[in-house]
Amino acid sequence: MWEFGRTMYRLLTVAVILLWLGAMSALFVRDVWPSWSAQDAPPMRAEDLADLLRRQEQYGLFKVTRESEPAVRVGTAWAHLHPAGDGSAIRSTVLVHGLPMAPPLRIETETVFDDHGGLDSFWLRVLGIPMTRVFVRGERHGIYFPCEIHLGPIHRQANLEMSASRLIGDSLRPFSVLPTLQVGQSWRMQLLDPLAAALARKVQFRSLVARVTGKETIEHRGEQVECFVVETAPQQVKAWVNSHGQVLLQEVEMPGLGRLLVREEPYDEGLRAQARRTVHDKSEDGDDTDDGWR
């Protein structure tokens, strides 16, 4: 009887150890390995973006309340990919409206890539907040990516590590263009939440690891389109990207807001102009280049 008890105890101990090792291995593969094995972000070279250069895109932003109910539109985003010197740049406008306890907000961004497709600089500003200026600007310097943050009267600096800042996106539309994807590819990126900057007066970068997890076919404008699936951790973002690098659909979990769908739709320049008139800034009078903000 004593020997049987000892044997059972040993078997139980071995089972617990194996269970623990299995759980730790699963956590390592899910949370640690993607960061260790992260590669360079997909380059934004002009030759890889030939089909998308000078293309104008529009995305609807929809808040999901319940699966059984239709999503509610809370905004619209526009993007324009264009040549910039020897590289390329993405200029975007986002209008957010219909959020509780928040006025209509307009977010303007521009991200510039060098001739090798690497991130060179970016700026972001939020309009629509009375008496408060929200502006973030960053530019690559060697192995660092220093950022200048203006939040009302508060000015501060943030020094990001370049290896973790190959791509920078905002939480409302984390991905803009993702060319040359392959299943299994992963990279590190930074995410900035403009809503937190506008409503909570808090500017913070969040480091994420993005990974191409596979391929799925989705319905887009009445057609079946095979897409790469890109997912991030720790914040949950899932994006479907076609073979040309165009992001057709994104699902984003927004802290305090819930699930947001970002869906590509037909471009409407008149609607973009109306968005700029809806949330207007005096510094834009007579000049839409934003040079005064840089």
PDB file of C-alpha atoms in Angstrom:
ATOM      1  CA  MET A   1       0.000   0.000   0.000  1.00  0.00           C
ATOM      2  CA  TRP A   2       2.862   2.363   0.888  1.00  0.00           C
ATOM      3  CA  GLU A   3       4.640   1.599  -2.409  1.00  0.00           C
ATOM      4  CA  PHE A   4       1.430   2.193  -4.357  1.00  0.00           C
ATOM      5  CA  GLY A   5       1.006   5.599  -2.696  1.00  0.00           C
ATOM      6  CA  ARG A   6       4.587   6.583  -3.500  1.00  0.00           C
ATOM      7  CA  THR A   7       4.120   5.530  -7.115  1.00  0.00           C
ATOM      8  CA  MET A   8       0.919   7.552  -7.446  1.00  0.00           C
ATOM      9  CA  TYR A   9       2.623  10.564  -5.872  1.00  0.00           C
ATOM     10  CA  ARG A  10       5.494  10.333  -8.372  1.00  0.00           C
ATOM     11  CA  LEU A  11       3.089  10.010 -11.295  1.00  0.00           C
ATOM     12  CA  LEU A  12       1.098  12.991 -10.061  1.00  0.00           C
ATOM     13  CA  THR A  13       4.301  15.024  -9.678  1.00  0.00           C
ATOM     14  CA  VAL A  14       5.417  14.144 -13.208  1.00  0.00           C
ATOM     15  CA  ALA A  15       1.943  15.021 -14.565  1.00  0.00           C
ATOM     16  CA  VAL A  16       1.998  18.429 -12.830  1.00  0.00           C
ATOM     17  CA  ILE A  17       5.509  19.169 -14.162  1.00  0.00           C
ATOM     18  CA  LEU A  18       4.517  18.172 -17.704  1.00  0.00           C
ATOM     19  CA  LEU A  19       1.372  20.300 -17.469  1.00  0.00           C
ATOM     20  CA  TRP A  20       3.411  23.274 -16.240  1.00  0.00           C
ATOM     21  CA  LEU A  21       6.007  22.825 -18.988  1.00  0.00           C
ATOM     22  CA  GLY A  22       3.240  22.625 -21.591  1.00  0.00           C
ATOM     23  CA  ALA A  23       1.606  25.812 -20.292  1.00  0.00           C
ATOM     24  CA  MET A  24       4.927  27.672 -20.167  1.00  0.00           C
ATOM     25  CA  SER A  25       5.787  26.496 -23.679  1.00  0.00           C
ATOM     26  CA  ALA A  26       2.430  27.731 -24.983  1.00  0.00           C
ATOM     27  CA  LEU A  27       2.940  31.117 -23.295  1.00  0.00           C
ATOM     28  CA  PHE A  28       6.472  31.349 -24.697  1.00  0.00           C
ATOM     29  CA  VAL A  29       5.308  30.598 -28.239  1.00  0.00           C
ATOM     30  CA  ARG A  30       2.373  33.019 -27.981  1.00  0.00           C
ATOM     31  CA  ASP A  31       3.874  35.961 -26.067  1.00  0.00           C
ATOM     32  CA  VAL A  32       7.694  35.787 -26.109  1.00  0.00           C
ATOM     33  CA  TRP A  33       8.837  34.104 -29.304  1.00  0.00           C
ATOM     34  CA  PRO A  34       7.110  36.557 -31.708  1.00  0.00           C
ATOM     35  CA  SER A  35       8.997  39.448 -30.070  1.00  0.00           C
ATOM     36  CA  TRP A  36      12.333  37.597 -30.106  1.00  0.00           C
ATOM     37  CA  SER A  37      11.919  36.527 -33.721  1.00  0.00           C
ATOM     38  CA  ALA A  38      10.508  39.852 -34.975  1.00  0.00           C
ATOM     39  CA  GLN A  39      12.002  40.931 -38.303  1.00  0.00           C
ATOM     40  CA  ASP A  40      12.037  44.266 -40.083  1.00  0.00           C
ATOM     41  CA  ALA A  41       8.617  45.724 -40.895  1.00  0.00           C
ATOM     42  CA  PRO A  42       7.420  45.430 -44.520  1.00  0.00           C
ATOM     43  CA  PRO A  43       9.408  48.093 -46.429  1.00  0.00           C
ATOM     44  CA  MET A  44       7.550  50.990 -48.049  1.00  0.00           C
ATOM     45  CA  ARG A  45       9.670  51.158 -51.214  1.00  0.00           C
ATOM     46  CA  ALA A  46       8.237  52.861 -54.264  1.00  0.00           C
ATOM     47  CA  GLU A  47       8.714  49.762 -56.422  1.00  0.00           C
ATOM     48  CA  ASP A  48       6.664  47.707 -53.964  1.00  0.00           C
ATOM     49  CA  LEU A  49       3.931  50.351 -53.852  1.00  0.00           C
ATOM     50  CA  ALA A  50       3.641  51.062 -57.582  1.00  0.00           C
ATOM     51  CA  ASP A  51      -0.019  50.003 -57.692  1.00  0.00           C
ATOM     52  CA  LEU A  52      -0.914  52.114 -54.649  1.00  0.00           C
ATOM     53  CA  LEU A  53       1.112  55.308 -55.163  1.00  0.00           C
ATOM     54  CA  ARG A  54      -1.121  58.345 -55.617  1.00  0.00           C
ATOM     55  CA  ARG A  55      -4.089  56.182 -54.668  1.00  0.00           C
ATOM     56  CA  GLN A  56      -6.713  57.807 -52.429  1.00  0.00           C
ATOM     57  CA  GLU A  57      -8.513  55.569 -49.963  1.00  0.00           C
ATOM     58  CA  GLN A  58     -11.455  55.898 -47.595  1.00  0.00           C
ATOM     59  CA  TYR A  59     -12.423  53.786 -44.588  1.00  0.00           C
ATOM     60  CA  GLY A  60     -15.567  53.718 -42.498  1.00  0.00           C
ATOM     61  CA  LEU A  61     -15.162  53.414 -38.708  1.00  0.00           C
ATOM     62  CA  PHE A  62     -17.881  51.366 -37.034  1.00  0.00           C
ATOM     63  CA  LYS A  63     -18.435  50.579 -33.350  1.00  0.00           C
ATOM     64  CA  VAL A  64     -19.687  47.070 -32.607  1.00  0.00           C
ATOM     65  CA  THR A  65     -22.130  46.981 -29.694  1.00  0.00           C
ATOM     66  CA  ARG A  66     -23.697  43.524 -29.936  1.00  0.00           C
ATOM     67  CA  GLU A  67     -23.145  40.791 -32.504  1.00  0.00           C
ATOM     68  CA  SER A  68     -26.895  40.661 -33.149  1.00  0.00           C
ATOM     69  CA  GLU A  69     -27.095  44.405 -33.902  1.00  0.00           C
ATOM     70  CA  PRO A  70     -25.632  46.361 -36.835  1.00  0.00           C
ATOM     71  CA  ALA A  71     -22.427  48.270 -36.169  1.00  0.00           C
ATOM     72  CA  VAL A  72     -22.803  52.027 -35.619  1.00  0.00           C
ATOM     73  CA  ARG A  73     -20.742  54.422 -37.722  1.00  0.00           C
ATOM     74  CA  VAL A  74     -18.570  56.653 -35.540  1.00  0.00           C
ATOM     75  CA  GLY A  75     -16.199  58.124 -38.085  1.00  0.00           C
ATOM     76  CA  THR A  76     -14.442  58.086 -41.435  1.00  0.00           C
ATOM     77  CA  ALA A  77     -10.767  57.915 -42.390  1.00  0.00           C
ATOM     78  CA  TRP A  78      -9.053  59.012 -45.605  1.00  0.00           C
ATOM     79  CA  ALA A  79      -5.526  58.218 -46.757  1.00  0.00           C
ATOM     80  CA  HIS A  80      -3.330  59.276 -49.661  1.00  0.00           C
ATOM     81  CA  LEU A  81      -0.075  57.483 -50.493  1.00  0.00           C
ATOM     82  CA  HIS A  82       2.238  59.645 -52.596  1.00  0.00           C
ATOM     83  CA  PRO A  83       5.921  59.975 -53.601  1.00  0.00           C
ATOM     84  CA  ALA A  84       8.068  62.123 -51.285  1.00  0.00           C
ATOM     85  CA  GLY A  85      11.569  62.864 -52.540  1.00  0.00           C
ATOM     86  CA  ASP A  86      13.282  59.517 -53.106  1.00  0.00           C
ATOM     87  CA  GLY A  87      10.807  57.764 -50.813  1.00  0.00           C
ATOM     88  CA  SER A  88       7.085  57.814 -50.120  1.00  0.00           C
ATOM     89  CA  ALA A  89       4.629  59.273 -47.605  1.00  0.00           C
ATOM     90  CA  ILE A  90       1.154  58.493 -46.286  1.00  0.00           C
ATOM     91  CA  ARG A  91      -1.072  61.458 -45.432  1.00  0.00           C
ATOM     92  CA  SER A  92      -4.307  60.657 -43.607  1.00  0.00           C
ATOM     93  CA  THR A  93      -7.354  62.401 -42.151  1.00  0.00           C
ATOM     94  CA  VAL A  94      -9.663  60.821 -39.574  1.00  0.00           C
ATOM     95  CA  LEU A  95     -12.971  62.344 -38.470  1.00  0.00           C
ATOM     96  CA  VAL A  96     -14.438  60.838 -35.290  1.00  0.00           C
ATOM     97  CA  HIS A  97     -17.960  61.747 -34.197  1.00  0.00           C
ATOM     98  CA  GLY A  98     -20.784  60.276 -32.161  1.00  0.00           C
ATOM     99  CA  LEU A  99     -18.626  59.224 -29.207  1.00  0.00           C
ATOM    100  CA  PRO A 100     -20.167  59.788 -25.756  1.00  0.00           C
ATOM    101  CA  MET A 101     -18.916  62.869 -23.900  1.00  0.00           C
ATOM    102  CA  ALA A 102     -16.669  63.880 -26.817  1.00  0.00           C
ATOM    103  CA  PRO A 103     -16.929  66.593 -29.480  1.00  0.00           C
ATOM    104  CA  PRO A 104     -16.200  65.797 -33.142  1.00  0.00           C
ATOM    105  CA  LEU A 105     -12.448  65.304 -33.518  1.00  0.00           C
ATOM    106  CA  ARG A 106     -10.222  65.438 -36.578  1.00  0.00           C
ATOM    107  CA  ILE A 107      -6.862  63.667 -36.580  1.00  0.00           C
ATOM    108  CA  GLU A 108      -4.274  64.556 -39.228  1.00  0.00           C
ATOM    109  CA  THR A 109      -1.138  62.448 -39.716  1.00  0.00           C
ATOM    110  CA  GLU A 110       1.721  62.107 -42.147  1.00  0.00           C
ATOM    111  CA  THR A 111       4.274  59.293 -42.166  1.00  0.00           C
ATOM    112  CA  VAL A 112       7.376  59.554 -44.368  1.00  0.00           C
ATOM    113  CA  PHE A 113       9.542  56.627 -45.532  1.00  0.00           C
ATOM    114  CA  ASP A 114      13.045  56.835 -47.046  1.00  0.00           C
ATOM    115  CA  ASP A 115      14.181  55.355 -50.357  1.00  0.00           C
ATOM    116  CA  HIS A 116      14.853  51.992 -48.660  1.00  0.00           C
ATOM    117  CA  GLY A 117      11.320  51.864 -47.294  1.00  0.00           C
ATOM    118  CA  GLY A 118      12.305  52.574 -43.669  1.00  0.00           C
ATOM    119  CA  LEU A 119      10.442  54.967 -41.401  1.00  0.00           C
ATOM    120  CA  ASP A 120      12.044  58.415 -41.594  1.00  0.00           C
ATOM    121  CA  SER A 121       9.623  60.760 -39.783  1.00  0.00           C
ATOM    122  CA  PHE A 122       6.011  61.299 -38.793  1.00  0.00           C
ATOM    123  CA  TRP A 123       3.685  63.863 -37.260  1.00  0.00           C
ATOM    124  CA  LEU A 124       0.202  63.705 -35.744  1.00  0.00           C
ATOM    125  CA  ARG A 125      -2.146  66.410 -34.561  1.00  0.00           C
ATOM    126  CA  VAL A 126      -5.644  66.354 -33.099  1.00  0.00           C
ATOM    127  CA  LEU A 127      -8.148  69.145 -33.824  1.00  0.00           C
ATOM    128  CA  GLY A 128     -11.462  69.880 -32.138  1.00  0.00           C
ATOM    129  CA  ILE A 129     -10.356  70.233 -28.526  1.00  0.00           C
ATOM    130  CA  PRO A 130     -11.098  73.765 -27.264  1.00  0.00           C
ATOM    131  CA  MET A 131      -8.026  75.699 -26.109  1.00  0.00           C
ATOM    132  CA  THR A 132      -5.767  72.641 -26.337  1.00  0.00           C
ATOM    133  CA  ARG A 133      -3.100  71.876 -28.900  1.00  0.00           C
ATOM    134  CA  VAL A 134      -2.228  68.191 -29.391  1.00  0.00           C
ATOM    135  CA  PHE A 135       0.756  67.640 -31.633  1.00  0.00           C
ATOM    136  CA  VAL A 136       3.314  64.814 -31.834  1.00  0.00           C
ATOM    137  CA  ARG A 137       6.331  64.785 -34.130  1.00  0.00           C
ATOM    138  CA  GLY A 138       9.176  62.281 -34.507  1.00  0.00           C
ATOM    139  CA  GLU A 139      12.230  61.932 -36.729  1.00  0.00           C
ATOM    140  CA  ARG A 140      14.831  59.187 -37.030  1.00  0.00           C
ATOM    141  CA  HIS A 141      18.309  59.874 -35.650  1.00  0.00           C
ATOM    142  CA  GLY A 142      20.629  56.882 -35.798  1.00  0.00           C
ATOM    143  CA  ILE A 143      19.434  54.053 -33.558  1.00  0.00           C
ATOM    144  CA  TYR A 144      16.896  56.293 -31.806  1.00  0.00           C
ATOM    145  CA  PHE A 145      13.617  57.881 -32.815  1.00  0.00           C
ATOM    146  CA  PRO A 146      13.145  61.013 -30.662  1.00  0.00           C
ATOM    147  CA  CYS A 147       9.614  62.415 -30.487  1.00  0.00           C
ATOM    148  CA  GLU A 148       8.431  65.875 -29.512  1.00  0.00           C
ATOM    149  CA  ILE A 149       5.044  65.953 -27.753  1.00  0.00           C
ATOM    150  CA  HIS A 150       2.902  69.087 -27.328  1.00  0.00           C
ATOM    151  CA  LEU A 151      -0.163  68.675 -25.129  1.00  0.00           C
ATOM    152  CA  GLY A 152      -1.625  72.077 -24.414  1.00  0.00           C
ATOM    153  CA  PRO A 153       1.028  73.985 -22.418  1.00  0.00           C
ATOM    154  CA  ILE A 154       2.948  70.768 -21.694  1.00  0.00           C
ATOM    155  CA  HIS A 155       5.957  69.976 -23.879  1.00  0.00           C
ATOM    156  CA  ARG A 156       8.030  66.833 -23.418  1.00  0.00           C
ATOM    157  CA  GLN A 157      10.341  64.456 -25.250  1.00  0.00           C
ATOM    158  CA  ALA A 158      10.080  60.691 -25.767  1.00  0.00           C
ATOM    159  CA  ASN A 159      13.023  58.694 -27.116  1.00  0.00           C
ATOM    160  CA  LEU A 160      11.835  55.556 -28.880  1.00  0.00           C
ATOM    161  CA  GLU A 161      14.146  52.697 -29.813  1.00  0.00           C
ATOM    162  CA  MET A 162      14.399  52.562 -33.600  1.00  0.00           C
ATOM    163  CA  SER A 163      14.256  48.750 -33.734  1.00  0.00           C
ATOM    164  CA  ALA A 164      10.808  48.903 -32.091  1.00  0.00           C
ATOM    165  CA  SER A 165       9.625  51.783 -34.274  1.00  0.00           C
ATOM    166  CA  ARG A 166       9.879  50.443 -37.828  1.00  0.00           C
ATOM    167  CA  LEU A 167       6.211  51.334 -38.210  1.00  0.00           C
ATOM    168  CA  ILE A 168       4.090  53.810 -36.256  1.00  0.00           C
ATOM    169  CA  GLY A 169       0.305  53.772 -36.410  1.00  0.00           C
ATOM    170  CA  ASP A 170      -2.632  55.215 -34.515  1.00  0.00           C
ATOM    171  CA  SER A 171      -5.091  53.078 -32.588  1.00  0.00           C
ATOM    172  CA  LEU A 172      -8.057  54.049 -34.803  1.00  0.00           C
ATOM    173  CA  ARG A 173      -6.342  52.709 -37.933  1.00  0.00           C
ATOM    174  CA  PRO A 174      -3.211  50.817 -36.898  1.00  0.00           C
ATOM    175  CA  PHE A 175      -2.187  49.716 -40.409  1.00  0.00           C
ATOM    176  CA  SER A 176      -2.130  51.859 -43.542  1.00  0.00           C
ATOM    177  CA  VAL A 177      -0.268  49.867 -46.221  1.00  0.00           C
ATOM    178  CA  LEU A 178       1.492  46.492 -45.817  1.00  0.00           C
ATOM    179  CA  PRO A 179       3.268  45.351 -48.996  1.00  0.00           C
ATOM    180  CA  THR A 180       5.398  42.220 -49.497  1.00  0.00           C
ATOM    181  CA  LEU A 181       3.789  40.104 -46.771  1.00  0.00           C
ATOM    182  CA  GLN A 182       4.587  36.461 -46.086  1.00  0.00           C
ATOM    183  CA  VAL A 183       2.942  34.028 -43.685  1.00  0.00           C
ATOM    184  CA  GLY A 184       5.032  33.761 -40.514  1.00  0.00           C
ATOM    185  CA  GLN A 185       6.542  37.242 -40.874  1.00  0.00           C
ATOM    186  CA  SER A 186       6.590  39.374 -37.711  1.00  0.00           C
ATOM    187  CA  TRP A 187       7.798  42.827 -36.728  1.00  0.00           C
ATOM    188  CA  ARG A 188       7.667  45.321 -33.860  1.00  0.00           C
ATOM    189  CA  MET A 189       5.773  48.603 -34.136  1.00  0.00           C
ATOM    190  CA  GLN A 190       4.516  51.531 -32.072  1.00  0.00           C
ATOM    191  CA  LEU A 191       0.869  52.519 -31.619  1.00  0.00           C
ATOM    192  CA  LEU A 192      -0.330  55.955 -30.513  1.00  0.00           C
ATOM    193  CA  ASP A 193      -3.847  56.556 -29.176  1.00  0.00           C
ATOM    194  CA  PRO A 194      -5.098  59.979 -30.377  1.00  0.00           C
ATOM    195  CA  LEU A 195      -8.381  59.626 -28.442  1.00  0.00           C
ATOM    196  CA  ALA A 196      -6.485  59.264 -25.153  1.00  0.00           C
ATOM    197  CA  ALA A 197      -4.465  62.354 -26.074  1.00  0.00           C
ATOM    198  CA  ALA A 198      -7.614  64.322 -26.842  1.00  0.00           C
ATOM    199  CA  LEU A 199      -9.920  63.182 -24.042  1.00  0.00           C
ATOM    200  CA  ALA A 200      -7.585  62.113 -21.227  1.00  0.00           C
ATOM    201  CA  ARG A 201      -4.728  64.538 -22.030  1.00  0.00           C
ATOM    202  CA  LYS A 202      -2.362  61.558 -22.157  1.00  0.00           C
ATOM    203  CA  VAL A 203       0.128  60.777 -24.909  1.00  0.00           C
ATOM    204  CA  GLN A 204       1.651  57.322 -24.729  1.00  0.00           C
ATOM    205  CA  PHE A 205       3.242  54.975 -27.238  1.00  0.00           C
ATOM    206  CA  ARG A 206       2.416  51.277 -26.985  1.00  0.00           C
ATOM    207  CA  SER A 207       4.876  48.718 -28.342  1.00  0.00           C
ATOM    208  CA  LEU A 208       3.254  45.851 -30.255  1.00  0.00           C
ATOM    209  CA  VAL A 209       4.398  42.786 -32.144  1.00  0.00           C
ATOM    210  CA  ALA A 210       2.563  42.191 -35.428  1.00  0.00           C
ATOM    211  CA  ARG A 211       2.573  38.780 -37.100  1.00  0.00           C
ATOM    212  CA  VAL A 212       1.208  37.409 -40.375  1.00  0.00           C
ATOM    213  CA  THR A 213      -0.701  34.406 -39.046  1.00  0.00           C
ATOM    214  CA  GLY A 214      -2.158  32.986 -42.261  1.00  0.00           C
ATOM    215  CA  LYS A 215      -4.555  33.635 -45.122  1.00  0.00           C
ATOM    216  CA  GLU A 216      -8.330  33.985 -45.180  1.00  0.00           C
ATOM    217  CA  THR A 217     -10.904  34.796 -47.855  1.00  0.00           C
ATOM    218  CA  ILE A 218     -13.281  37.628 -47.007  1.00  0.00           C
ATOM    219  CA  GLU A 219     -16.132  39.308 -48.856  1.00  0.00           C
ATOM    220  CA  HIS A 220     -15.232  42.816 -49.984  1.00  0.00           C
ATOM    221  CA  ARG A 221     -17.577  44.960 -52.079  1.00  0.00           C
ATOM    222  CA  GLY A 222     -19.474  41.870 -53.219  1.00  0.00           C
ATOM    223  CA  GLU A 223     -16.367  39.888 -54.187  1.00  0.00           C
ATOM    224  CA  GLN A 224     -14.402  37.109 -52.476  1.00  0.00           C
ATOM    225  CA  VAL A 225     -10.851  38.317 -51.855  1.00  0.00           C
ATOM    226  CA  GLU A 226      -8.004  36.193 -50.472  1.00  0.00           C
ATOM    227  CA  CYS A 227      -6.116  38.179 -47.835  1.00  0.00           C
ATOM    228  CA  PHE A 228      -3.153  37.883 -45.538  1.00  0.00           C
ATOM    229  CA  VAL A 229      -4.207  37.972 -41.874  1.00  0.00           C
ATOM    230  CA  VAL A 230      -2.100  40.195 -39.577  1.00  0.00           C
ATOM    231  CA  GLU A 231      -2.592  40.068 -35.797  1.00  0.00           C
ATOM    232  CA  THR A 232      -0.930  41.971 -32.960  1.00  0.00           C
ATOM    233  CA  ALA A 233      -0.241  41.457 -29.264  1.00  0.00           C
ATOM    234  CA  PRO A 234      -0.681  42.477 -26.530  1.00  0.00           C
ATOM    235  CA  GLN A 235      -3.381  44.865 -27.813  1.00  0.00           C
ATOM    236  CA  GLN A 236      -5.734  42.940 -30.068  1.00  0.00           C
ATOM    237  CA  VAL A 237      -5.741  44.109 -33.684  1.00  0.00           C
ATOM    238  CA  LYS A 238      -6.623  41.929 -36.660  1.00  0.00           C
ATOM    239  CA  ALA A 239      -6.231  43.097 -40.241  1.00  0.00           C
ATOM    240  CA  TRP A 240      -6.986  41.581 -43.648  1.00  0.00           C
ATOM    241  CA  VAL A 241      -4.556  42.692 -46.389  1.00  0.00           C
ATOM    242  CA  ASN A 242      -4.858  41.900 -50.105  1.00  0.00           C
ATOM    243  CA  SER A 243      -1.966  40.815 -52.338  1.00  0.00           C
ATOM    244  CA  HIS A 244      -1.173  44.454 -53.269  1.00  0.00           C
ATOM    245  CA  GLY A 245      -0.669  45.500 -49.650  1.00  0.00           C
ATOM    246  CA  GLN A 246      -4.010  47.296 -49.319  1.00  0.00           C
ATOM    247  CA  VAL A 247      -5.643  46.872 -45.896  1.00  0.00           C
ATOM    248  CA  LEU A 248      -9.300  46.059 -46.597  1.00  0.00           C
ATOM    249  CA  LEU A 249     -10.565  45.461 -43.054  1.00  0.00           C
ATOM    250  CA  GLN A 250      -9.317  45.885 -39.488  1.00  0.00           C
ATOM    251  CA  GLU A 251     -10.747  44.910 -36.114  1.00  0.00           C
ATOM    252  CA  VAL A 252      -9.421  46.915 -33.184  1.00  0.00           C
ATOM    253  CA  GLU A 253     -10.101  46.540 -29.453  1.00  0.00           C
ATOM    254  CA  MET A 254     -10.116  50.103 -28.130  1.00  0.00           C
ATOM    255  CA  PRO A 255      -9.679  50.584 -24.358  1.00  0.00           C
ATOM    256  CA  GLY A 256     -12.867  52.121 -22.976  1.00  0.00           C
ATOM    257  CA  LEU A 257     -14.563  52.046 -26.381  1.00  0.00           C
ATOM    258  CA  GLY A 258     -14.816  48.378 -27.279  1.00  0.00           C
ATOM    259  CA  ARG A 259     -14.568  46.728 -30.658  1.00  0.00           C
ATOM    260  CA  LEU A 260     -14.064  48.925 -33.715  1.00  0.00           C
ATOM    261  CA  LEU A 261     -14.299  47.875 -37.376  1.00  0.00           C
ATOM    262  CA  VAL A 262     -12.342  49.818 -40.002  1.00  0.00           C
ATOM    263  CA  ARG A 263     -13.629  48.916 -43.466  1.00  0.00           C
ATOM    264  CA  GLU A 264     -12.404  50.152 -46.875  1.00  0.00           C
ATOM    265  CA  GLU A 265     -15.086  51.889 -48.951  1.00  0.00           C
ATOM    266  CA  PRO A 266     -15.367  54.103 -52.088  1.00  0.00           C
ATOM    267  CA  TYR A 267     -13.411  57.348 -51.855  1.00  0.00           C
ATOM    268  CA  ASP A 268     -15.359  60.623 -51.580  1.00  0.00           C
ATOM    269  CA  GLU A 269     -13.226  63.782 -51.795  1.00  0.00           C
ATOM    270  CA  GLY A 270     -16.252  65.964 -51.032  1.00  0.00           C
ATOM    271  CA  LEU A 271     -16.797  64.124 -47.759  1.00  0.00           C
ATOM    272  CA  ARG A 272     -13.143  64.622 -46.812  1.00  0.00           C
ATOM    273  CA  ALA A 273     -13.394  68.352 -47.533  1.00  0.00           C
ATOM    274  CA  GLN A 274     -16.556  68.510 -45.440  1.00  0.00           C
ATOM    275  CA  ALA A 275     -14.728  66.807 -42.554  1.00  0.00           C
ATOM    276  CA  ARG A 276     -12.068  69.520 -42.671  1.00  0.00           C
ATOM    277  CA  ARG A 277     -14.753  72.194 -42.573  1.00  0.00           C
ATOM    278  CA  THR A 278     -16.590  70.437 -39.718  1.00  0.00           C
ATOM    279  CA  VAL A 279     -13.518  70.519 -37.475  1.00  0.00           C
ATOM    280  CA  HIS A 280     -11.516  73.536 -38.601  1.00  0.00           C
ATOM    281  CA  ASP A 281      -8.376  75.152 -37.242  1.00  0.00           C
ATOM    282  CA  LYS A 282      -7.422  78.802 -37.824  1.00  0.00           C
ATOM    283  CA  SER A 283      -3.833  77.829 -38.653  1.00  0.00           C
ATOM    284  CA  GLU A 284      -5.173  76.161 -41.807  1.00  0.00           C
ATOM    285  CA  ASP A 285      -6.659  79.363 -43.250  1.00  0.00           C
ATOM    286  CA  GLY A 286      -5.098  79.944 -46.633  1.00  0.00           C
ATOM    287  CA  ASP A 287      -2.635  77.063 -46.229  1.00  0.00           C
ATOM    288  CA  ASP A 288      -3.308  73.330 -46.042  1.00  0.00           C
ATOM    289  CA  THR A 289       0.314  72.212 -45.942  1.00  0.00           C
ATOM    290  CA  ASP A 290       0.539  72.197 -42.122  1.00  0.00           C
ATOM    291  CA  ASP A 291       4.009  73.739 -42.254  1.00  0.00           C
ATOM    292  CA  GLY A 292       3.167  75.776 -39.190  1.00  0.00           C
ATOM    293  CA  TRP A 293       2.761  72.587 -37.206  1.00  0.00           C
ATOM    294  CA  ARG A 294       6.072  71.026 -38.099  1.00  0.00           C
TER     295      ARG A 294
END
